[in-house]
mmCIF file of C-alpha atoms and ligand atoms in Angstrom:
data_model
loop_
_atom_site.group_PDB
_atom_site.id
_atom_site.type_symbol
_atom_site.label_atom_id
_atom_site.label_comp_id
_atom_site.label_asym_id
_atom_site.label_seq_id
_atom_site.Cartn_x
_atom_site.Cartn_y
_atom_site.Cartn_z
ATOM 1 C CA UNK A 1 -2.570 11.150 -3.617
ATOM 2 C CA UNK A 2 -5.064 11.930 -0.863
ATOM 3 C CA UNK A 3 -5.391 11.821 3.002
ATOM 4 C CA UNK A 4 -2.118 12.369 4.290
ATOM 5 C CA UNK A 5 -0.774 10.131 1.048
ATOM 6 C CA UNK A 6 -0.969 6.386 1.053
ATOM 7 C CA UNK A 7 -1.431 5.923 -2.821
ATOM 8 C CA UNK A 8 -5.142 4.605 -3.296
ATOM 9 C CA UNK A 9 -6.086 1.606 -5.501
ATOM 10 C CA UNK A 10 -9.289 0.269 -6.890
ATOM 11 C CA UNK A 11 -9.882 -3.576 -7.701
ATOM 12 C CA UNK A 12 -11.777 -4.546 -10.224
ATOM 13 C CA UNK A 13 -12.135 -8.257 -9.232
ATOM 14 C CA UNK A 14 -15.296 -11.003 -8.916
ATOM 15 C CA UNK A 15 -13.858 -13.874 -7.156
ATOM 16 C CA UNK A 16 -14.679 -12.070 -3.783
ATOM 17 C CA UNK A 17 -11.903 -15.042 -1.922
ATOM 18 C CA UNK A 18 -9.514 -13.037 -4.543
ATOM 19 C CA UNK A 19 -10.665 -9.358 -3.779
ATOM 20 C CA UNK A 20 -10.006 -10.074 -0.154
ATOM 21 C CA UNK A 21 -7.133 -11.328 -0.856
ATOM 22 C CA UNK A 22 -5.756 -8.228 -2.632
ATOM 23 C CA UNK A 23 -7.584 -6.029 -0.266
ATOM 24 C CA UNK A 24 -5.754 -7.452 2.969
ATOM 25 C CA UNK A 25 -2.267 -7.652 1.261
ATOM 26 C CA UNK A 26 -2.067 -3.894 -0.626
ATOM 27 C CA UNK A 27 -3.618 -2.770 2.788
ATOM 28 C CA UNK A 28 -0.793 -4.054 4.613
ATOM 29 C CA UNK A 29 1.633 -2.618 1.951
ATOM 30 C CA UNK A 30 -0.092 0.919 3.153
ATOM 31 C CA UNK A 31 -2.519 1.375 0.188
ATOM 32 C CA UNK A 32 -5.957 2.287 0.439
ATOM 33 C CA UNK A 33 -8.071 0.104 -1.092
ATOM 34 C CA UNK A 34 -11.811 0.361 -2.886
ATOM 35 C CA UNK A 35 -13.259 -2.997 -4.554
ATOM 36 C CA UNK A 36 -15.720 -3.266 -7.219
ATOM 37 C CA UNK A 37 -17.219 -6.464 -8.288
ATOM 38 C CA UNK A 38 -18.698 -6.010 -11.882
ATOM 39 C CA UNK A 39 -17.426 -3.045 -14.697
ATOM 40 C CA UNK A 40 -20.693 -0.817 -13.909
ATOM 41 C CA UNK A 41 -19.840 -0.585 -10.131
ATOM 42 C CA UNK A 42 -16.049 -0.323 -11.090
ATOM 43 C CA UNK A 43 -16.637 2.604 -13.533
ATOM 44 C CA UNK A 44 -18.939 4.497 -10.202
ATOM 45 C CA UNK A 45 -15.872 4.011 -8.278
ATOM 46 C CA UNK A 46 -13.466 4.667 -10.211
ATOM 47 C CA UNK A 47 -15.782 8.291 -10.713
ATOM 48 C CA UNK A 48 -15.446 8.931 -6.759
ATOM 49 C CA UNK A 49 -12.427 7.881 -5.636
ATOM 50 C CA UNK A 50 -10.034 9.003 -8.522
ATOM 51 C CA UNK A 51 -8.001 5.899 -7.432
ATOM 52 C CA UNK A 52 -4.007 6.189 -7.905
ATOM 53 C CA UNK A 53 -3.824 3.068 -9.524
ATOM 54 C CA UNK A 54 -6.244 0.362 -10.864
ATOM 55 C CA UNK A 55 -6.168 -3.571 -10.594
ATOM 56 C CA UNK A 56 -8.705 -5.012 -13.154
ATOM 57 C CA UNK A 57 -9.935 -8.323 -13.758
ATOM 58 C CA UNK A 58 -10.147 -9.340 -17.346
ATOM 59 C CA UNK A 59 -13.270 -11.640 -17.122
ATOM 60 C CA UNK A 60 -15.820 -9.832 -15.397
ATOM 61 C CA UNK A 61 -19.665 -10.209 -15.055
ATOM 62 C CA UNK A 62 -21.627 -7.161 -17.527
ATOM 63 C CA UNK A 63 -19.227 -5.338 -18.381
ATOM 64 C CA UNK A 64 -15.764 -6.838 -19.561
ATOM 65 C CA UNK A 65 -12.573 -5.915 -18.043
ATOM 66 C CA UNK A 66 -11.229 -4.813 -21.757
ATOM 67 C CA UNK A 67 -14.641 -2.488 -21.825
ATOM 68 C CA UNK A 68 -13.884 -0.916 -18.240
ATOM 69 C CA UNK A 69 -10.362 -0.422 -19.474
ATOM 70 C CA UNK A 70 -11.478 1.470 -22.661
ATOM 71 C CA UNK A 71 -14.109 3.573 -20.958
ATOM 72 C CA UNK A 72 -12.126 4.314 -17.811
ATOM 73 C CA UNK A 73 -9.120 5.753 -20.632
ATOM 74 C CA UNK A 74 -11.971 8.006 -21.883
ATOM 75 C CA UNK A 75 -12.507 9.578 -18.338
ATOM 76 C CA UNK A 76 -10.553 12.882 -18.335
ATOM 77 C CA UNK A 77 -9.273 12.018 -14.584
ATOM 78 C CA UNK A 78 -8.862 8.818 -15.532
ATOM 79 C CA UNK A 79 -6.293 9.074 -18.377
ATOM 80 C CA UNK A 80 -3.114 8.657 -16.834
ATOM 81 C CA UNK A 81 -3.753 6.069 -14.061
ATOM 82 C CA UNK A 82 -1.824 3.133 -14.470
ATOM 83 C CA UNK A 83 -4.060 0.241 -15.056
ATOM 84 C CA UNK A 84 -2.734 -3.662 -14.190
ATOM 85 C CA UNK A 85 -5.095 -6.311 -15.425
ATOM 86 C CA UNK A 86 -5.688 -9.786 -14.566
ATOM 87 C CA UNK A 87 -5.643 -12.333 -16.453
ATOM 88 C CA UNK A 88 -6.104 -16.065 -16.968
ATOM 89 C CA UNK A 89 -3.330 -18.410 -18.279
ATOM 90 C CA UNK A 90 -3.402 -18.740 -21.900
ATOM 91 C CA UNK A 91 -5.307 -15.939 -22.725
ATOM 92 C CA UNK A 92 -2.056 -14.635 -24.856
ATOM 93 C CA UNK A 93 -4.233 -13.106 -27.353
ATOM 94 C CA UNK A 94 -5.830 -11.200 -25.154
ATOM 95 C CA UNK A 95 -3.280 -10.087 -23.276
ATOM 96 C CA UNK A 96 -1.938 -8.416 -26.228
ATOM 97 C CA UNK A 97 -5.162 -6.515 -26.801
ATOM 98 C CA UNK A 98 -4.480 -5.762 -23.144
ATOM 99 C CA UNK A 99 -1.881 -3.432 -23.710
ATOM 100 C CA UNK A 100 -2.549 -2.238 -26.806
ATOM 101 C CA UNK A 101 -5.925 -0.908 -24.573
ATOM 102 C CA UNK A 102 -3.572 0.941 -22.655
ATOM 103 C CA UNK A 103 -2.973 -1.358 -19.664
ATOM 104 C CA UNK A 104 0.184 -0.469 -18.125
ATOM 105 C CA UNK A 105 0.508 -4.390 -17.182
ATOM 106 C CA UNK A 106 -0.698 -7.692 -16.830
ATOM 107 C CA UNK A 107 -0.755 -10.099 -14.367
ATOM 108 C CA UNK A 108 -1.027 -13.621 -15.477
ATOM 109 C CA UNK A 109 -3.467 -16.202 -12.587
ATOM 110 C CA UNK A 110 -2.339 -17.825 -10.528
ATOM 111 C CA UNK A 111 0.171 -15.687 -9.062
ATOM 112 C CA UNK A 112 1.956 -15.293 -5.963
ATOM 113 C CA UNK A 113 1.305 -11.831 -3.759
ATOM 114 C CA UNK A 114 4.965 -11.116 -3.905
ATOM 115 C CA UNK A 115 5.225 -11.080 -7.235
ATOM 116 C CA UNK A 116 1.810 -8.946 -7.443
ATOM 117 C CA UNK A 117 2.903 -6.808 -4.732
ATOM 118 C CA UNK A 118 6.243 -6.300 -6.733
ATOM 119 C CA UNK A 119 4.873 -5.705 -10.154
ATOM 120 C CA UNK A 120 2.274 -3.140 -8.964
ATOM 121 C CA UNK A 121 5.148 -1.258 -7.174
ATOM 122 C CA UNK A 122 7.018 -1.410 -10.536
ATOM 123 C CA UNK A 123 4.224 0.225 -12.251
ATOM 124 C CA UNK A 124 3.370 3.051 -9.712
ATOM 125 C CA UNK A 125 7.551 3.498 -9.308
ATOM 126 C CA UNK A 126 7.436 4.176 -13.181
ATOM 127 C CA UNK A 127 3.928 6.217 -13.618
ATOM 128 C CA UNK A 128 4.303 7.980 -9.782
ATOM 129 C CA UNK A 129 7.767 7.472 -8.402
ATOM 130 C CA UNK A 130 7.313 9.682 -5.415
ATOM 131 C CA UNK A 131 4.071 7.154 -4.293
ATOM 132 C CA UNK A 132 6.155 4.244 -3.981
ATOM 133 C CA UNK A 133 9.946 5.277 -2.867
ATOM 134 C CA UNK A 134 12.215 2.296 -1.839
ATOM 135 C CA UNK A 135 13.817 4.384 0.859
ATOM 136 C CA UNK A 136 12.145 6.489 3.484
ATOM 137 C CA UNK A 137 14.239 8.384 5.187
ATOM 138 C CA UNK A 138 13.742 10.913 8.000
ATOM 139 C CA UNK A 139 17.024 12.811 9.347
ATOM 140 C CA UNK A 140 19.969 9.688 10.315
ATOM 141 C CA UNK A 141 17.228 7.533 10.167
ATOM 142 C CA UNK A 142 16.219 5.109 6.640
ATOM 143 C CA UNK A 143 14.077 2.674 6.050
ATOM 144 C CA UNK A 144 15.002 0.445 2.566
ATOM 145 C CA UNK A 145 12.263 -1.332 1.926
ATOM 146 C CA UNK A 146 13.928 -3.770 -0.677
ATOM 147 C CA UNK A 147 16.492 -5.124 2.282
ATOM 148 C CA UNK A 148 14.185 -4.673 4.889
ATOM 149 C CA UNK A 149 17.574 -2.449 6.466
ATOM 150 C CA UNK A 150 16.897 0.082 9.182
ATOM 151 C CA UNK A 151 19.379 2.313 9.835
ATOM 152 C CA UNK A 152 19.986 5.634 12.429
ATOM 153 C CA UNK A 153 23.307 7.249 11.482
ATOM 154 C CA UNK A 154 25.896 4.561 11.144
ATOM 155 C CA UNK A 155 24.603 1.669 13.467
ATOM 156 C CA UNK A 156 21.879 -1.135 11.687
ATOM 157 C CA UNK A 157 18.855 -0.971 14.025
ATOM 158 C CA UNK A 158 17.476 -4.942 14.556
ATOM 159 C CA UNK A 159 13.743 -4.530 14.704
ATOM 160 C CA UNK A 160 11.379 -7.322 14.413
ATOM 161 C CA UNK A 161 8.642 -7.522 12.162
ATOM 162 C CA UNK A 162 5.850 -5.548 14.063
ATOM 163 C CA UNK A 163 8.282 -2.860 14.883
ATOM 164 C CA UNK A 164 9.450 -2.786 11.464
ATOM 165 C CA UNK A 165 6.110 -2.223 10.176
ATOM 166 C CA UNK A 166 5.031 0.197 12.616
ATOM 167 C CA UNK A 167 7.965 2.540 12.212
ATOM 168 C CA UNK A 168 7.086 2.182 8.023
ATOM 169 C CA UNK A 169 3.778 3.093 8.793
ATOM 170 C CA UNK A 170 4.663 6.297 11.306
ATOM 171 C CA UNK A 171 7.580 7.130 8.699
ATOM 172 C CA UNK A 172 5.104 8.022 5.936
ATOM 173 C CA UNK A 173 3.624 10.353 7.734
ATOM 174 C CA UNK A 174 5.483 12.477 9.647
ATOM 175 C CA UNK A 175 3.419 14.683 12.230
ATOM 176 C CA UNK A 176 0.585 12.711 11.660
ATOM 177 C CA UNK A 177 -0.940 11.079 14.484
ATOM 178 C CA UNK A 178 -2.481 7.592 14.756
ATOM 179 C CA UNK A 179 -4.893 6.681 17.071
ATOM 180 C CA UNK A 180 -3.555 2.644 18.747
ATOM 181 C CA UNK A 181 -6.537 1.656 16.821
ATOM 182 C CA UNK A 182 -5.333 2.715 13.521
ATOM 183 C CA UNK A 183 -2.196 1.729 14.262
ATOM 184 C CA UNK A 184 -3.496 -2.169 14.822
ATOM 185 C CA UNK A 185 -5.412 -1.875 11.554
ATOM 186 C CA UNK A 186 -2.583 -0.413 9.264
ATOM 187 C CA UNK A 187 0.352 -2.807 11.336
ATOM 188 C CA UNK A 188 -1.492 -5.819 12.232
ATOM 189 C CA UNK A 189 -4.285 -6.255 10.006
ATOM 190 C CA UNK A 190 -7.974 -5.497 10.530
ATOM 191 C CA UNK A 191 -9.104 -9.215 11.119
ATOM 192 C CA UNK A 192 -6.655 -9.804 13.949
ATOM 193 C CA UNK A 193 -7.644 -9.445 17.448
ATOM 194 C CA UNK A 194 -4.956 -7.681 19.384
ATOM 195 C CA UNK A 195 -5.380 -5.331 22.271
ATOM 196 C CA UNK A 196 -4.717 -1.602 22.243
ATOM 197 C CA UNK A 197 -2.243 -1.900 25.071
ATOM 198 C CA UNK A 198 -0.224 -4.423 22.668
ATOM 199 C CA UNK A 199 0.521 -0.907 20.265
ATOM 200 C CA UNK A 200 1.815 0.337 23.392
ATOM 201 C CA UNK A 201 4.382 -2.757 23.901
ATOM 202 C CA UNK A 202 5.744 -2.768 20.445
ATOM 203 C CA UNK A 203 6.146 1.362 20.327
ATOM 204 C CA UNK A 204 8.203 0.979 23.575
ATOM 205 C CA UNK A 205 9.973 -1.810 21.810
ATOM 206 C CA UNK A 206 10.369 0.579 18.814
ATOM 207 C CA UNK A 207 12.036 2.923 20.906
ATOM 208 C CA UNK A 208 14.323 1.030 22.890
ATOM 209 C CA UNK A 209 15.760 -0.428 19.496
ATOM 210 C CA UNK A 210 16.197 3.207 17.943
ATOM 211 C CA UNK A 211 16.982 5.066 20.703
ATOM 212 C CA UNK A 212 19.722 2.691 22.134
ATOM 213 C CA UNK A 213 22.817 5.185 23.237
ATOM 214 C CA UNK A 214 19.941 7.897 24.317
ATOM 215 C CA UNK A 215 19.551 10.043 21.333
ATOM 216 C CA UNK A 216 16.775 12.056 20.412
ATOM 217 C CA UNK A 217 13.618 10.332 20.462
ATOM 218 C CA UNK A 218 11.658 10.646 16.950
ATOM 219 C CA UNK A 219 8.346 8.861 18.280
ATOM 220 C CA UNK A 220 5.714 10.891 19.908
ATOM 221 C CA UNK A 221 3.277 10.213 22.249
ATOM 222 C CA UNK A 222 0.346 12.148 22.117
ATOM 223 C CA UNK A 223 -1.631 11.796 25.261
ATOM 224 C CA UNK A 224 -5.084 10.508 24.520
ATOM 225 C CA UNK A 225 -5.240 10.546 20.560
ATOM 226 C CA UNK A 226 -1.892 7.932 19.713
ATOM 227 C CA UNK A 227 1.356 8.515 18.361
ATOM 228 C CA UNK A 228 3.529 10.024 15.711
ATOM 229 C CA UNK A 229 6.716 10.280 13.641
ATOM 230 C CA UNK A 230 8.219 14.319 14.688
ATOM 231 C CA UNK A 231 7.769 15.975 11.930
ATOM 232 C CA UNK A 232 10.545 18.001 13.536
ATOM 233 C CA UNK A 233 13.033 15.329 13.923
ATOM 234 C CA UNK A 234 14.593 15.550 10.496
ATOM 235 C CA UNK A 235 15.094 19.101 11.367
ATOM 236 C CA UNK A 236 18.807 19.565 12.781
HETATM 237 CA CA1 CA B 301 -13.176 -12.853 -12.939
#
């Protein structure tokens, strides 16, 4: 866990329309995300970024994905990362050699981005449970991810889907302070063009919904740099 504590994760993957793919979803899911497109380059990576978890292709160009698997278990750092690999339908065999590897789980192609998302969450909740916690909660104030439920004290706060993800996104970091820019990344997506003042709109929309008999307001504005969860807020 690094830089303020989104868990990291590396794909292994050579299809690049794929590697987006994964990128741009476990982005939005607030990982931060490397790619590597053969085993040498995923091995280099792997050696910088010390990644949280690992999604690995199983049929990759040089170096196979069983071979990265192998050598990447060999690395000292690299012993007790979770590892999920990729593979294509009806390579059963090989999916048992998979494991037996030490993959911590395979994903069989095609498959949906819910049920990738889901799985990989499985895997980090069992290897690093504190990574991937299913409620975030800051004072009277919760998150669930499962239900999608926000909740401050008694009362279920409606939010729509920007809001929702924006207050996810300032909730895992309390004091931390986003720039709008890095707010539009993170919430909307970094191919989408939207316009700074639009972070402004949704915060204020953010507010209104959590704030709505006047209580204490746990967004921040920091004048010229963004905003931020109060770190102080869960503080009575
Ligand atoms: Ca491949």
């Amino acid at each position: 866990m690094k830089d303020g504590g989104e868990p990291s994760v590396l794909v292994v993957e050579d299809e690049a329309a794929l590697s987006t793919l994964l990128r741009y979803n476990l982005e939005r899911e607030g990982y931060r995300v490397q790619e590597a497109h053969d085993g040498e380059e995923a091995l280099l990576v792997a050696d910088e970024m010390k990644p949280d978890l690992v999604v690995l292709d199983w049929m990759l160009p040089q170096l196979s994905g069983i071979e990265v698997c192998r050598r990447l278990r060999s690395r000292g750092h690299m012993r007790n990362v979770p590892i999920v690999m990729l593979t294509a339908r009806g390579e059963e065999t090989d999916r048992i050699r998979g494991l037996d590897i030490g993959a911590d789980d395979y994903i069989v192609k095609p498959f949906s981005m819910t049920e990738f998302l889901a799985r990989l969450r499985a895997v980090m909740r069992r290897v690093r449970p504190s990574l991937v916690e299913d409620v975030l909660s800051a004072g009277e104030i919760s998150i669930d991810r499962s239900t999608h439920r926000v909740r401050r004290a008694n009362r279920d706060i409606h939010l729509g889907p920007t809001e929702y993800r924006l207050l996810d996104q300032l909730m895992q970091h309390p004091g931390r302070v986003f720039s709008r820019e890095q707010l539009l990344d993170s919430v909307w997506g970094s191919d989408v063009y939207v316009e700074a003042r639009t972070v402004d709109v949704h915060v204020g929309r953010l507010r209104k919904a959590l704030n709505l008999t006047g209580e204490k307001d746990p967004i921040r504005t920091v004048r010229s740099a963004g905003y931020s969860f109060d770190e102080t807020f869960a503080i009575p």
